[in-house]
């Protein structure tokens, strides 16, 4: 299994490398941003549109899930938010003529960057069996075709309904309702590849699978540990919050194999001094941990807190369960094991312990660096253990802060996009809509790929996303998807998943966040939930990219009417007309949404309840916050091999490639780079500037190869390497997943470097 840079693609991948930067600007110089966006949108359209991002009467940034402060600036977005907006609001168009000129075989040979650059899709398109060109198809025929394929299945569980995290609450609620009324819980989503490990660990230990802090907590925390996250690129406005905390006296610690620029210094263009000076130094301490060493680090910290009696005994007695077991396990921790796993010295761990004991309130923030490991769930449970010891849950300035990725990935889960729904949620659906939803669990992302591979799933429907590029084991996954009878993608932009299809394929083009959504009942808005459980409205202001587009709620409603027929007990046509009617139902089904329509019209929206945060009540199996005492794990890397993490560059949004630079890491004009310690490169007979193949080795003896990566000497711990996804997804075996959460272990792939 090998991958080369796609042939026939005019985009040249020829990386130039300079030293990594030591500061980041969370918010760009405004002029620069308008220029970047203007290249795709025109300057006037760019200015008018950007003025609406994250405003109370505007649309939610389609970038990440970072929350807004209550008080808004005129420009309430970051550079990457502007890129996400420009990507969607571009004036370029992919019309039926484009598909006539480009056969699918041609599209399959193009890079993701090239595909994304072609513009917005304007009409529903159909790829008939055996054909090499998509052709325009009327909406009603497209729905009829899907209905026919679904009707031909041996049962509803042969269909899979994937969701990416940009889908609004309203569309997500309708989508899961449709899938369940049709008869399946096969609702995998991007969360399965993202914060599933956080959800699993937090539900078990605290009773709620979401973060427990609000923005004000970050602003007032005394210690903030940022572990396994690169906010300068992926959540840039988080840097403003960290700066605010810092000014109020907080200590910030970054735990990361890489010295990420955003965590070192921050230049805030919205404060005096702005971009001119050297910026505010943010992190007081950087622990360059080995990949996968975090469980050991937090175990070591737990041991030190217990030994020094830095404990909140009142909290432990009143609110926790399992402390004695955990204490015994933590005290038995061997320091040489912690040092081996983390690559840190005991003195470095003690340094962080001192920070912890001196802080009255601590928050731990994390993202993919913690969630995408085989032992991700026990790692996050270990973070919770340490916070519980000092009572750092459910009081101001303290708590758990998993920082979410996609702008509505958290809301989609709240709306029921989940392959293992809880019984009370299904009961509420039944009572509200008068049908019996399926009770058995559905397929997550990895299981859905296996089902497609094994022929037990035959129809694949995606609400957004880029399934074949975002998922692991690209060769296996692409072969699996090609076996499907029908693949359907509701999309805004072209991507690889439109070129790697089942026997037949449909592209259903939809409205984006930035666009006006006009329905028979008038102009509509949708709602989203950010990473901190704030729910608010989002209203686009641009005319739709094409008159043929339908909104996501309209697509689901019409599809449901066609598939379920006139006897469905669910008023699908009403939902399409007026989204208030969807929100009325959400209010009756989903806890925390009472009076939804009224409260979401309040500027800035409302905050969902969170029992541990609000009242230190823990809806777990024991009724308390649970300590857990798991065996210590960390990746085992054979002699002469490296551990590869696959991560994001500054110029990409997951599989959407905005450009070929990774500014803060000093990479320009190319993406096929591998960041390695100079001594590891030398051990493989390589030096900076050489080209190498990455060969992954899996436990069953199989190997996977990605060809032609430029070696970049980089300050990363010995034995650890980094390269961008999706190019490296070909290296990750489908079965290499986290225990419990089944999330692909994209941050710990055993590889060797082989001269190209
Ligand atoms: N501009 C932009 N913004 C985005 C996205 C994007 O692609 N582009 N994607 C969005 C999505 S869906 C998500 S989920 C988030 C992702 O946000 P991040 O999680 O920040 O994204 P990654 O690039 O995967 O970065 C992982 C970070 O963890 C570190 N790391 C890796 N392994 C380990 C480890 O074992 N231990 C520790 N302590 N650190 C480790 C890496 O060095 C890196 O800094 O961003 C969201 N926002
Ligand atoms: N190796 C490796 N793999 C990873 C990761 C990693 O760190 N390493 N990260 C994982 C993570 S955290 C995630 S979240 C997944 C992401 O997986 P996905 O969510 O599946 O992928 P995206 O690249 O975000 O999807 C982009 C596509 O969404 C469509 N789109 C954009 N906006 C809209 C919209 O408003 N509506 C609709 N219907 N479609 C829209 C466009 O067609 C665009 O091409 O990737 C995962 N894959
Ligand atoms: S931090 Fe995230 S949500 Fe905020 S403007 Fe930037 S990309 Fe958009
Ligand atoms: Mo994500």
PDB file of C-alpha atoms in Angstrom, residues 499-652:
ATOM      1  CA  UNK A 499     -14.113  11.212  -6.507  1.00  0.00           C
ATOM      2  CA  UNK A 500     -13.893   7.941  -4.550  1.00  0.00           C
ATOM      3  CA  UNK A 501     -17.452   6.675  -4.742  1.00  0.00           C
ATOM      4  CA  UNK A 502     -19.743   3.689  -4.604  1.00  0.00           C
ATOM      5  CA  UNK A 503     -21.239   2.151  -7.768  1.00  0.00           C
ATOM      6  CA  UNK A 504     -23.467   5.206  -7.989  1.00  0.00           C
ATOM      7  CA  UNK A 505     -22.953   8.573  -6.343  1.00  0.00           C
ATOM      8  CA  UNK A 506     -24.776  11.804  -5.629  1.00  0.00           C
ATOM      9  CA  UNK A 507     -23.515  15.237  -4.630  1.00  0.00           C
ATOM     10  CA  UNK A 508     -26.199  17.347  -2.955  1.00  0.00           C
ATOM     11  CA  UNK A 509     -25.016  20.969  -2.740  1.00  0.00           C
ATOM     12  CA  UNK A 510     -26.071  22.958   0.283  1.00  0.00           C
ATOM     13  CA  UNK A 511     -26.092  26.442   1.785  1.00  0.00           C
ATOM     14  CA  UNK A 512     -23.188  27.481   3.987  1.00  0.00           C
ATOM     15  CA  UNK A 513     -23.220  29.447   7.250  1.00  0.00           C
ATOM     16  CA  UNK A 514     -22.562  32.730   5.474  1.00  0.00           C
ATOM     17  CA  UNK A 515     -25.672  32.520   3.278  1.00  0.00           C
ATOM     18  CA  UNK A 516     -29.227  33.737   3.657  1.00  0.00           C
ATOM     19  CA  UNK A 517     -31.619  30.869   4.289  1.00  0.00           C
ATOM     20  CA  UNK A 518     -35.021  31.795   2.917  1.00  0.00           C
ATOM     21  CA  UNK A 519     -37.896  29.317   3.236  1.00  0.00           C
ATOM     22  CA  UNK A 520     -41.663  29.462   2.653  1.00  0.00           C
ATOM     23  CA  UNK A 521     -42.111  30.679   6.229  1.00  0.00           C
ATOM     24  CA  UNK A 522     -39.654  33.566   5.770  1.00  0.00           C
ATOM     25  CA  UNK A 523     -35.953  34.091   6.497  1.00  0.00           C
ATOM     26  CA  UNK A 524     -34.592  31.412   8.818  1.00  0.00           C
ATOM     27  CA  UNK A 525     -31.705  31.227  11.236  1.00  0.00           C
ATOM     28  CA  UNK A 526     -30.025  28.177  12.749  1.00  0.00           C
ATOM     29  CA  UNK A 527     -28.321  27.573  16.091  1.00  0.00           C
ATOM     30  CA  UNK A 528     -25.020  26.125  17.270  1.00  0.00           C
ATOM     31  CA  UNK A 529     -23.380  25.139  20.571  1.00  0.00           C
ATOM     32  CA  UNK A 530     -19.770  26.131  21.212  1.00  0.00           C
ATOM     33  CA  UNK A 531     -17.062  24.293  23.130  1.00  0.00           C
ATOM     34  CA  UNK A 532     -18.340  25.685  26.442  1.00  0.00           C
ATOM     35  CA  UNK A 533     -21.999  24.777  26.059  1.00  0.00           C
ATOM     36  CA  UNK A 534     -23.217  28.216  24.914  1.00  0.00           C
ATOM     37  CA  UNK A 535     -26.068  27.973  22.400  1.00  0.00           C
ATOM     38  CA  UNK A 536     -26.662  30.862  20.038  1.00  0.00           C
ATOM     39  CA  UNK A 537     -28.195  31.828  16.693  1.00  0.00           C
ATOM     40  CA  UNK A 538     -26.387  32.041  13.354  1.00  0.00           C
ATOM     41  CA  UNK A 539     -27.753  34.071  10.425  1.00  0.00           C
ATOM     42  CA  UNK A 540     -26.066  34.282   7.042  1.00  0.00           C
ATOM     43  CA  UNK A 541     -26.226  37.492   5.012  1.00  0.00           C
ATOM     44  CA  UNK A 542     -24.884  36.582   1.555  1.00  0.00           C
ATOM     45  CA  UNK A 543     -27.095  35.544  -1.354  1.00  0.00           C
ATOM     46  CA  UNK A 544     -26.753  31.748  -1.861  1.00  0.00           C
ATOM     47  CA  UNK A 545     -23.913  30.576  -4.128  1.00  0.00           C
ATOM     48  CA  UNK A 546     -26.501  29.277  -6.581  1.00  0.00           C
ATOM     49  CA  UNK A 547     -30.314  29.346  -6.863  1.00  0.00           C
ATOM     50  CA  UNK A 548     -30.316  25.525  -6.933  1.00  0.00           C
ATOM     51  CA  UNK A 549     -28.988  25.087  -3.383  1.00  0.00           C
ATOM     52  CA  UNK A 550     -31.151  23.716  -0.584  1.00  0.00           C
ATOM     53  CA  UNK A 551     -30.485  24.179   3.120  1.00  0.00           C
ATOM     54  CA  UNK A 552     -29.500  21.111   5.134  1.00  0.00           C
ATOM     55  CA  UNK A 553     -32.879  21.048   6.967  1.00  0.00           C
ATOM     56  CA  UNK A 554     -34.676  21.247   3.610  1.00  0.00           C
ATOM     57  CA  UNK A 555     -32.616  18.390   2.166  1.00  0.00           C
ATOM     58  CA  UNK A 556     -33.347  16.133   5.134  1.00  0.00           C
ATOM     59  CA  UNK A 557     -37.002  17.060   5.235  1.00  0.00           C
ATOM     60  CA  UNK A 558     -37.521  16.301   1.530  1.00  0.00           C
ATOM     61  CA  UNK A 559     -35.472  13.128   1.684  1.00  0.00           C
ATOM     62  CA  UNK A 560     -37.466  11.962   4.708  1.00  0.00           C
ATOM     63  CA  UNK A 561     -40.760  12.630   2.942  1.00  0.00           C
ATOM     64  CA  UNK A 562     -39.629  10.603  -0.072  1.00  0.00           C
ATOM     65  CA  UNK A 563     -38.193   7.709   1.957  1.00  0.00           C
ATOM     66  CA  UNK A 564     -40.766   7.468   4.754  1.00  0.00           C
ATOM     67  CA  UNK A 565     -43.836   8.284   2.627  1.00  0.00           C
ATOM     68  CA  UNK A 566     -47.011  10.186   3.487  1.00  0.00           C
ATOM     69  CA  UNK A 567     -47.792   8.017   6.533  1.00  0.00           C
ATOM     70  CA  UNK A 568     -44.837   9.273   8.586  1.00  0.00           C
ATOM     71  CA  UNK A 569     -46.039  10.628  11.942  1.00  0.00           C
ATOM     72  CA  UNK A 570     -43.453  13.411  11.654  1.00  0.00           C
ATOM     73  CA  UNK A 571     -44.465  16.754  10.049  1.00  0.00           C
ATOM     74  CA  UNK A 572     -41.417  16.994   7.757  1.00  0.00           C
ATOM     75  CA  UNK A 573     -42.877  19.662   5.456  1.00  0.00           C
ATOM     76  CA  UNK A 574     -43.575  21.999   8.384  1.00  0.00           C
ATOM     77  CA  UNK A 575     -39.994  21.659   9.612  1.00  0.00           C
ATOM     78  CA  UNK A 576     -38.683  22.842   6.258  1.00  0.00           C
ATOM     79  CA  UNK A 577     -40.990  25.848   6.215  1.00  0.00           C
ATOM     80  CA  UNK A 578     -40.208  27.222   9.653  1.00  0.00           C
ATOM     81  CA  UNK A 579     -37.220  26.197  11.785  1.00  0.00           C
ATOM     82  CA  UNK A 580     -38.993  27.462  14.934  1.00  0.00           C
ATOM     83  CA  UNK A 581     -41.098  24.310  14.613  1.00  0.00           C
ATOM     84  CA  UNK A 582     -37.932  22.185  14.760  1.00  0.00           C
ATOM     85  CA  UNK A 583     -36.737  24.120  17.810  1.00  0.00           C
ATOM     86  CA  UNK A 584     -40.104  23.574  19.541  1.00  0.00           C
ATOM     87  CA  UNK A 585     -39.514  19.829  19.217  1.00  0.00           C
ATOM     88  CA  UNK A 586     -35.904  20.062  20.358  1.00  0.00           C
ATOM     89  CA  UNK A 587     -37.145  21.906  23.432  1.00  0.00           C
ATOM     90  CA  UNK A 588     -39.390  18.959  24.278  1.00  0.00           C
ATOM     91  CA  UNK A 589     -36.849  16.215  23.565  1.00  0.00           C
ATOM     92  CA  UNK A 590     -33.407  17.507  24.589  1.00  0.00           C
ATOM     93  CA  UNK A 591     -32.751  18.442  28.249  1.00  0.00           C
ATOM     94  CA  UNK A 592     -31.660  22.049  28.802  1.00  0.00           C
ATOM     95  CA  UNK A 593     -33.515  23.507  25.797  1.00  0.00           C
ATOM     96  CA  UNK A 594     -36.735  24.625  27.505  1.00  0.00           C
ATOM     97  CA  UNK A 595     -38.155  27.727  25.920  1.00  0.00           C
ATOM     98  CA  UNK A 596     -35.542  27.330  23.184  1.00  0.00           C
ATOM     99  CA  UNK A 597     -37.137  29.721  20.690  1.00  0.00           C
ATOM    100  CA  UNK A 598     -37.385  32.546  23.195  1.00  0.00           C
ATOM    101  CA  UNK A 599     -34.036  32.122  24.845  1.00  0.00           C
ATOM    102  CA  UNK A 600     -32.033  31.736  21.644  1.00  0.00           C
ATOM    103  CA  UNK A 601     -33.395  35.083  20.440  1.00  0.00           C
ATOM    104  CA  UNK A 602     -31.703  36.752  23.387  1.00  0.00           C
ATOM    105  CA  UNK A 603     -28.525  38.376  22.000  1.00  0.00           C
ATOM    106  CA  UNK A 604     -25.657  36.008  22.675  1.00  0.00           C
ATOM    107  CA  UNK A 605     -27.983  33.063  23.398  1.00  0.00           C
ATOM    108  CA  UNK A 606     -27.868  30.956  26.564  1.00  0.00           C
ATOM    109  CA  UNK A 607     -25.686  28.483  28.461  1.00  0.00           C
ATOM    110  CA  UNK A 608     -26.672  24.841  28.770  1.00  0.00           C
ATOM    111  CA  UNK A 609     -26.793  23.388  32.281  1.00  0.00           C
ATOM    112  CA  UNK A 610     -23.803  21.317  33.409  1.00  0.00           C
ATOM    113  CA  UNK A 611     -24.399  19.568  36.739  1.00  0.00           C
ATOM    114  CA  UNK A 612     -20.754  19.215  37.913  1.00  0.00           C
ATOM    115  CA  UNK A 613     -20.022  22.842  37.035  1.00  0.00           C
ATOM    116  CA  UNK A 614     -23.287  24.301  38.359  1.00  0.00           C
ATOM    117  CA  UNK A 615     -23.825  22.349  41.574  1.00  0.00           C
ATOM    118  CA  UNK A 616     -21.043  19.822  42.056  1.00  0.00           C
ATOM    119  CA  UNK A 617     -23.511  17.036  41.383  1.00  0.00           C
ATOM    120  CA  UNK A 618     -22.158  14.162  39.352  1.00  0.00           C
ATOM    121  CA  UNK A 619     -24.645  12.097  37.343  1.00  0.00           C
ATOM    122  CA  UNK A 620     -22.361   9.030  37.249  1.00  0.00           C
ATOM    123  CA  UNK A 621     -23.092   5.419  38.137  1.00  0.00           C
ATOM    124  CA  UNK A 622     -21.940   6.072  41.737  1.00  0.00           C
ATOM    125  CA  UNK A 623     -23.525   9.516  42.025  1.00  0.00           C
ATOM    126  CA  UNK A 624     -20.053  10.902  42.804  1.00  0.00           C
ATOM    127  CA  UNK A 625     -17.065  12.063  40.796  1.00  0.00           C
ATOM    128  CA  UNK A 626     -15.115   8.882  40.123  1.00  0.00           C
ATOM    129  CA  UNK A 627     -11.395   8.402  40.591  1.00  0.00           C
ATOM    130  CA  UNK A 628     -10.016   5.717  38.315  1.00  0.00           C
ATOM    131  CA  UNK A 629      -6.919   3.613  38.872  1.00  0.00           C
ATOM    132  CA  UNK A 630      -5.809   2.211  35.532  1.00  0.00           C
ATOM    133  CA  UNK A 631      -2.474   0.565  34.736  1.00  0.00           C
ATOM    134  CA  UNK A 632       0.094   3.013  33.391  1.00  0.00           C
ATOM    135  CA  UNK A 633       0.448   2.809  29.607  1.00  0.00           C
ATOM    136  CA  UNK A 634       2.635   4.477  27.038  1.00  0.00           C
ATOM    137  CA  UNK A 635       3.607   3.616  23.465  1.00  0.00           C
ATOM    138  CA  UNK A 636       6.291   1.008  22.945  1.00  0.00           C
ATOM    139  CA  UNK A 637       8.621   1.944  20.088  1.00  0.00           C
ATOM    140  CA  UNK A 638      10.943  -0.764  18.769  1.00  0.00           C
ATOM    141  CA  UNK A 639      14.653  -0.028  18.254  1.00  0.00           C
ATOM    142  CA  UNK A 640      15.392   2.154  15.246  1.00  0.00           C
ATOM    143  CA  UNK A 641      11.769   3.187  14.852  1.00  0.00           C
ATOM    144  CA  UNK A 642      10.002   6.512  15.453  1.00  0.00           C
ATOM    145  CA  UNK A 643       6.594   7.429  16.779  1.00  0.00           C
ATOM    146  CA  UNK A 644       4.761   9.620  14.267  1.00  0.00           C
ATOM    147  CA  UNK A 645       2.031  12.098  15.147  1.00  0.00           C
ATOM    148  CA  UNK A 646      -0.186  13.322  12.296  1.00  0.00           C
ATOM    149  CA  UNK A 647      -1.287  16.908  12.788  1.00  0.00           C
ATOM    150  CA  UNK A 648      -2.534  20.123  11.184  1.00  0.00           C
ATOM    151  CA  UNK A 649      -0.573  22.852   9.421  1.00  0.00           C
ATOM    152  CA  UNK A 650      -1.514  26.511   9.800  1.00  0.00           C
ATOM    153  CA  UNK A 651      -2.989  26.542   6.279  1.00  0.00           C
ATOM    154  CA  UNK A 652      -5.534  23.786   6.505  1.00  0.00           C
TER     155      UNK A 652
END
